[in-house]
Tab-separated table of C-alpha atoms and ligand atoms in Angstrom:
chain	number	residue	atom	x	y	z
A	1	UNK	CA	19.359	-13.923	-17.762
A	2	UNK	CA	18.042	-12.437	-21.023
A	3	UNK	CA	17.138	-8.768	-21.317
A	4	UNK	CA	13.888	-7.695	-23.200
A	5	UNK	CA	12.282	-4.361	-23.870
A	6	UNK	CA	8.195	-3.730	-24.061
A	7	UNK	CA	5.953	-0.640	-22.977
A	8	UNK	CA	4.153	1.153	-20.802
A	9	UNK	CA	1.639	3.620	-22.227
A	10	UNK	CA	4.387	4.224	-25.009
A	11	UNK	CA	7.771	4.552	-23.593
A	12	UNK	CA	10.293	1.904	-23.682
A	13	UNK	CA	11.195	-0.289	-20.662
A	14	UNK	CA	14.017	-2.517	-20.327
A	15	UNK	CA	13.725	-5.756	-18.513
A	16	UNK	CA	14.954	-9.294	-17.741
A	17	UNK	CA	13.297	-12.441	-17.259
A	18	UNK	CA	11.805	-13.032	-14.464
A	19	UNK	CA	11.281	-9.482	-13.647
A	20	UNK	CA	7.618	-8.072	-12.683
A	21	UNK	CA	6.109	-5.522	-14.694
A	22	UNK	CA	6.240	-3.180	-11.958
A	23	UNK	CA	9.718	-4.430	-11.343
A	24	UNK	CA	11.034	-3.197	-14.590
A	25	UNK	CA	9.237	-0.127	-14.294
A	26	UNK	CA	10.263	0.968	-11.072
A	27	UNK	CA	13.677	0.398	-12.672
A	28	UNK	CA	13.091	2.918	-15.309
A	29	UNK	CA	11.442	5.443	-13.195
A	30	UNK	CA	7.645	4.918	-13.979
A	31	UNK	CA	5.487	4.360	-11.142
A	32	UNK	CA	3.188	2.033	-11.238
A	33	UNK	CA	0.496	3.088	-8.314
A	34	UNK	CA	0.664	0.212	-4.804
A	35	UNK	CA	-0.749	-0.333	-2.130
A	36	UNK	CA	-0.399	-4.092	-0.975
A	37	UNK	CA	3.325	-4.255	-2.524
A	38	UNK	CA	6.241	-3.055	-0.648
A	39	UNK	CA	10.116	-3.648	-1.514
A	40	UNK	CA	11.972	-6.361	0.332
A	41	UNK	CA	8.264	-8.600	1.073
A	42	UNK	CA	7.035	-11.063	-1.156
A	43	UNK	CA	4.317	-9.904	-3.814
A	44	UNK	CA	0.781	-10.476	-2.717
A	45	UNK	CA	-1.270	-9.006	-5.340
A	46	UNK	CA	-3.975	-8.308	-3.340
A	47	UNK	CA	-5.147	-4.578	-3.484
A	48	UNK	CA	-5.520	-4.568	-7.207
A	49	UNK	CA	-4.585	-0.844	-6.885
A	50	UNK	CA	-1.517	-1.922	-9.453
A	51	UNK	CA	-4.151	-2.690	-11.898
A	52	UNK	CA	-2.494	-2.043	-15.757
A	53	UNK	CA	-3.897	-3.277	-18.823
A	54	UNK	CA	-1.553	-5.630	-20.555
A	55	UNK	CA	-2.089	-6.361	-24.604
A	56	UNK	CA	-5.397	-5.808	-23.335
A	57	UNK	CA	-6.222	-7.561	-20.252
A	58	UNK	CA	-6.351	-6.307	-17.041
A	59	UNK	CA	-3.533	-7.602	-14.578
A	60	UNK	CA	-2.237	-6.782	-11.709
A	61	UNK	CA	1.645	-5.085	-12.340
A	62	UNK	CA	3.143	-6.501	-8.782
A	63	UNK	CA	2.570	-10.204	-9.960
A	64	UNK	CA	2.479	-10.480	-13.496
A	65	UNK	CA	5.742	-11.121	-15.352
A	66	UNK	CA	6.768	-8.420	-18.103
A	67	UNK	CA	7.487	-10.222	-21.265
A	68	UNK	CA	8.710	-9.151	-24.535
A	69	UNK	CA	6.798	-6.812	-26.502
A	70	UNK	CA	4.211	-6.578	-23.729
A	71	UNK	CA	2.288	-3.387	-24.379
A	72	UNK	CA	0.970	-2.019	-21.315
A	73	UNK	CA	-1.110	0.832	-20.564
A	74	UNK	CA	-0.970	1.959	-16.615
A	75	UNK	CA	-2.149	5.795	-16.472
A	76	UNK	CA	-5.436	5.660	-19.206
A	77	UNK	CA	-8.282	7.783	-17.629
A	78	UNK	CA	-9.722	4.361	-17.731
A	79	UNK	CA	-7.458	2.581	-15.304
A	80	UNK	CA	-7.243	5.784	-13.331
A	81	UNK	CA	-10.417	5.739	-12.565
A	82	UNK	CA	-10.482	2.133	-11.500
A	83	UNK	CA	-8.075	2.951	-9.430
A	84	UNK	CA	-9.436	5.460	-7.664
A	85	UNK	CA	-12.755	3.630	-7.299
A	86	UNK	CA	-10.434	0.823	-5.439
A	87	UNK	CA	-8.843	3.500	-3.014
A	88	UNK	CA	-12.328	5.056	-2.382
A	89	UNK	CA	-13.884	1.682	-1.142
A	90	UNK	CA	-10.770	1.308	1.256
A	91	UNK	CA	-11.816	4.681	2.656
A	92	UNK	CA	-15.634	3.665	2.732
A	93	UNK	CA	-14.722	0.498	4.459
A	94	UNK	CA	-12.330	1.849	7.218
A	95	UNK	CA	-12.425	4.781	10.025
A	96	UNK	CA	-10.004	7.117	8.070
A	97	UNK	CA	-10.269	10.511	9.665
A	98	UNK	CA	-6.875	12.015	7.594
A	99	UNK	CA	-7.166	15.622	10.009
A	100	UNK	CA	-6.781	13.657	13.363
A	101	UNK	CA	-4.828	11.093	12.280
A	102	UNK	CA	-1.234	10.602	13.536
A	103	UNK	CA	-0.284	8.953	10.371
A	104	UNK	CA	-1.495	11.824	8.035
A	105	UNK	CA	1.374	13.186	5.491
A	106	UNK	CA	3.008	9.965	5.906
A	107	UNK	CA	-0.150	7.570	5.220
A	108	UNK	CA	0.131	6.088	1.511
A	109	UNK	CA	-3.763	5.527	1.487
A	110	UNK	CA	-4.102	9.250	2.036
A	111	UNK	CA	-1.179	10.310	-0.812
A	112	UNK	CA	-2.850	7.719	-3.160
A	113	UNK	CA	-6.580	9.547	-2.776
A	114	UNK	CA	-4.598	12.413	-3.203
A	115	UNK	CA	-2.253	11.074	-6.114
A	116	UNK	CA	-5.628	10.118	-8.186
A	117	UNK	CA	-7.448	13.282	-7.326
A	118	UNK	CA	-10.102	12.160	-4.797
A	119	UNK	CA	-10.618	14.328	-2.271
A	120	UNK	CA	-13.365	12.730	-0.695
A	121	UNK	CA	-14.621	9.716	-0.353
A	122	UNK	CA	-18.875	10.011	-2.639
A	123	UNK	CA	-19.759	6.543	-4.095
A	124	UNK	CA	-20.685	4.055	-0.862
A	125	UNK	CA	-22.263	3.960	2.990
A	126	UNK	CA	-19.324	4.291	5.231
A	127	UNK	CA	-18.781	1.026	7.017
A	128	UNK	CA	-17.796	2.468	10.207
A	129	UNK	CA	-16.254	0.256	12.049
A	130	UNK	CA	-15.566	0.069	15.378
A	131	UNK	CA	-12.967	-2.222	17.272
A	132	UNK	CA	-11.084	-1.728	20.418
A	133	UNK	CA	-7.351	-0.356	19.613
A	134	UNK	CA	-5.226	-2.440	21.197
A	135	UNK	CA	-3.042	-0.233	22.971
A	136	UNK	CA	-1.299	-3.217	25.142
A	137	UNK	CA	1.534	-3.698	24.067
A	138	UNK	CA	4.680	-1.151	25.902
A	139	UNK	CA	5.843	0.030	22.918
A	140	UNK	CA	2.955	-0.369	19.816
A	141	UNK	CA	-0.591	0.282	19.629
A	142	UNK	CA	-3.096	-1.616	16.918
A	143	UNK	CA	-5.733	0.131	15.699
A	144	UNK	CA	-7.567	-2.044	12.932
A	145	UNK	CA	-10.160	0.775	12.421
A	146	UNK	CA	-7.316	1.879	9.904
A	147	UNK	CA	-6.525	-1.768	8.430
A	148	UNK	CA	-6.462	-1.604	4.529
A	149	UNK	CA	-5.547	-5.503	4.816
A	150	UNK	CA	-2.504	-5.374	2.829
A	151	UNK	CA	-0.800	-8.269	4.647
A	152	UNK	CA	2.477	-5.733	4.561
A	153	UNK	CA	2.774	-6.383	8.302
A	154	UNK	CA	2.181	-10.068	8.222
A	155	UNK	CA	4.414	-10.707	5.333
A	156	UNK	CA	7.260	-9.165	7.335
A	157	UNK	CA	6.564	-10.345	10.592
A	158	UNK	CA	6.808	-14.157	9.110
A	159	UNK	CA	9.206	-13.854	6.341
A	160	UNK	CA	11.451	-11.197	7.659
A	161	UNK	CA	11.110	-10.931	11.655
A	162	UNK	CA	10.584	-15.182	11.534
A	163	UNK	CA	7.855	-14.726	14.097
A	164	UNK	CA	4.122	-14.226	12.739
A	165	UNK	CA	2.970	-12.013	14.879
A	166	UNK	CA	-0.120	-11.107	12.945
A	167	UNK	CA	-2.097	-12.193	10.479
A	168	UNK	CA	-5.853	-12.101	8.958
A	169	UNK	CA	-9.063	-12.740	10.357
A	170	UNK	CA	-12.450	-12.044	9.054
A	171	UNK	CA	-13.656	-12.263	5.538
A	172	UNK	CA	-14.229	-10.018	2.665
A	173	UNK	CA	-14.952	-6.299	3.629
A	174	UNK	CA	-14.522	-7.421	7.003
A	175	UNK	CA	-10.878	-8.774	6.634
A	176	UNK	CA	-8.449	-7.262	8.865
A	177	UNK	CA	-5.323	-8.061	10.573
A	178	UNK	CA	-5.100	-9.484	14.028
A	179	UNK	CA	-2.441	-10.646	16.163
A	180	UNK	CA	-1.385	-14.528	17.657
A	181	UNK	CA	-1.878	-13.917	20.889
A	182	UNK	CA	-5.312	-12.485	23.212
A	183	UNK	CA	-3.192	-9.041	22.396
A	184	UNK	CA	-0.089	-6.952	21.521
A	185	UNK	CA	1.382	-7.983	24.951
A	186	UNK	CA	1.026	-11.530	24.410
A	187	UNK	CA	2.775	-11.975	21.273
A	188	UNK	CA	6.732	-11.273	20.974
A	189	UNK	CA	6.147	-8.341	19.213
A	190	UNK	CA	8.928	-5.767	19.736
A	191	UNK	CA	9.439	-1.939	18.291
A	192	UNK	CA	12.827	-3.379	16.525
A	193	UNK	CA	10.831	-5.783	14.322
A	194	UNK	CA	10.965	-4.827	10.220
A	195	UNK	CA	7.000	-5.513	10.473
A	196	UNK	CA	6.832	-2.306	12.945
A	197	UNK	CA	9.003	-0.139	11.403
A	198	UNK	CA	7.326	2.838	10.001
A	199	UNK	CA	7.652	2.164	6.402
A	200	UNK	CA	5.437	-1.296	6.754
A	201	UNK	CA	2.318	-0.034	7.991
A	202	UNK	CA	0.840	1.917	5.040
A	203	UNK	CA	-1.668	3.706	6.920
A	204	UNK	CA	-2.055	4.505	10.874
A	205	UNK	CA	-3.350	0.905	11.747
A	206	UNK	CA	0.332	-0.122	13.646
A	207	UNK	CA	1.386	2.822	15.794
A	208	UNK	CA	4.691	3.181	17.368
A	209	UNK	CA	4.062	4.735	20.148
A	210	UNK	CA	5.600	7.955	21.358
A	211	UNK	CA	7.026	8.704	17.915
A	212	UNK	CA	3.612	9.673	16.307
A	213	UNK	CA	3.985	13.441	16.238
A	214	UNK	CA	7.874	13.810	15.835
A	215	UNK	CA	7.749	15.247	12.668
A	216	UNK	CA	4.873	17.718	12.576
A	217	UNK	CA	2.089	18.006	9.922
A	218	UNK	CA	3.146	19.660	7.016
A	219	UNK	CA	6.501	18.682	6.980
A	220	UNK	CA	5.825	14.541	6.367
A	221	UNK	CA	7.032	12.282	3.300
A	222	UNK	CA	3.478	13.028	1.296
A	223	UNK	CA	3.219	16.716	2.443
A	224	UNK	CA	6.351	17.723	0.398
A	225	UNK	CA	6.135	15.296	-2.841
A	226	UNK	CA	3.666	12.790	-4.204
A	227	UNK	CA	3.760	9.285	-3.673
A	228	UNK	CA	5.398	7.721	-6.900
A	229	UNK	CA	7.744	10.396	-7.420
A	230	UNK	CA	10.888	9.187	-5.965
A	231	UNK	CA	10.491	6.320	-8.788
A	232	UNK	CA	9.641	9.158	-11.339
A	233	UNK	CA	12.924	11.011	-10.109
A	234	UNK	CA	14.967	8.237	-11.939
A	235	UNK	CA	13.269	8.817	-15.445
A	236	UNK	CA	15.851	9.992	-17.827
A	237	UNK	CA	13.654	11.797	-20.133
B	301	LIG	FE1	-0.303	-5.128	-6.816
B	301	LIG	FE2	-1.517	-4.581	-4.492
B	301	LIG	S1	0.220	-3.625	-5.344
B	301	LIG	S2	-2.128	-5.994	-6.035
């Protein structure tokens, strides 16, 4: 496999073929801002939230293949802002009430907004939906009020779990995941699957139930650091 170098807003990143952009940077400890992505599950480059410019154009960093003497630019207040834009839509389109949420500190939608300074949510009508949780299941609750429609959850309930519990219906701002089956209880769902563990869900659409408010508010994952920075932590410099 040959080895390469190229750049992200200036500093050198080493890489191999057949590496991502946002491969090679997580390797050298520069985060590259996700929301669809998630390690161990296919790339879907959906959420464009991963958005860099490369030699110019605009790509997304989860799918596109780094290449030699790439020169990419990921934090520009330009791309920043397009990024933010992105994450305040998501809010617009779903019911994200962060202060009685069980997922909040631990929600990545909520540490992005917070990672790209928006505090609120100013540009659009909020959508407002409003679907039945599916609380059926023994174990797991659904609640695709929260759905951001990253697939994470489908991706590793097919290619991980081997059972496709869920998957998409609906279509554009109405796209959210659903389940094969009339509900929870009627698919082979189960609290062991990857596709329920905590760290698949981004946001509080797949609830585990009984676990929700084990660690209290104030002490979760995105109340003590900001997302990206245990991929900064590895930076050298
Ligand atoms: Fe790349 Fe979502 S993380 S498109």
């Amino acid at each position: 496999m040959s080895a390469f170098r190229f750049t992200i807003d200036g500093v050198e990143i080493a890489a191999e073929e057949g590496q991502t952009i946002m491969e090679a940077a997580d390797e050298a400890g520069v985060y590259i801002p996700r929301l669809c992505d998630h390690e161990g599950l296919r790339h879907q480059g959906s959420c464009r939230v991963c958005t860099v410019k490369s030699d110019g154009r605009s790509v997304a960093a989860c799918t596109q293949p780094a290449a030699p003497g790439l020169v990419v630019e990921n934090e520009s207040a330009h791309i920043t802002k397009l990024r933010r834009d992105l994450v305040e839509m998501l809010f617009h389109e779903g019911n994200h009430l962060c202060p009685i949420c069980e997922a909040s500190g631990n929600c990545e939608l909520q540490a992005m907004a917070y990672r790209l300074d928006m505090t609120e949510p100013t540009k659009f009508p909020y959508l407002e939906p409003c679907r039945a949780v599916d609380a059926s299941h023994p174990d797991i609750a659904l609640d695709t009020n929260r759905c951001i429609a990253c697939g994470r959850c489908i991706r590793a309930s097919l290619d991980v779990d081997g059972k496709g519990v869920f998957g998409y219906i609906g279509r554009g701002i109405h796209r959210r995941v659903s389940v094969n089956g009339d509900n929870l209880a009627d698919t082979d769902a189960a609290i062991t699957d990857f596709a329920i563990s905590n760290e698949v869900c981004p946001v509080g659409c797949i609830i585990r139930k009984r676990e929700g408010f084990a660690t209290p508010i104030g002490e979760r994952e995105f109340d003590k650091a900001l997302i990206g920075q245990d991929i900064e932590a590895k930076r050298d410099d």
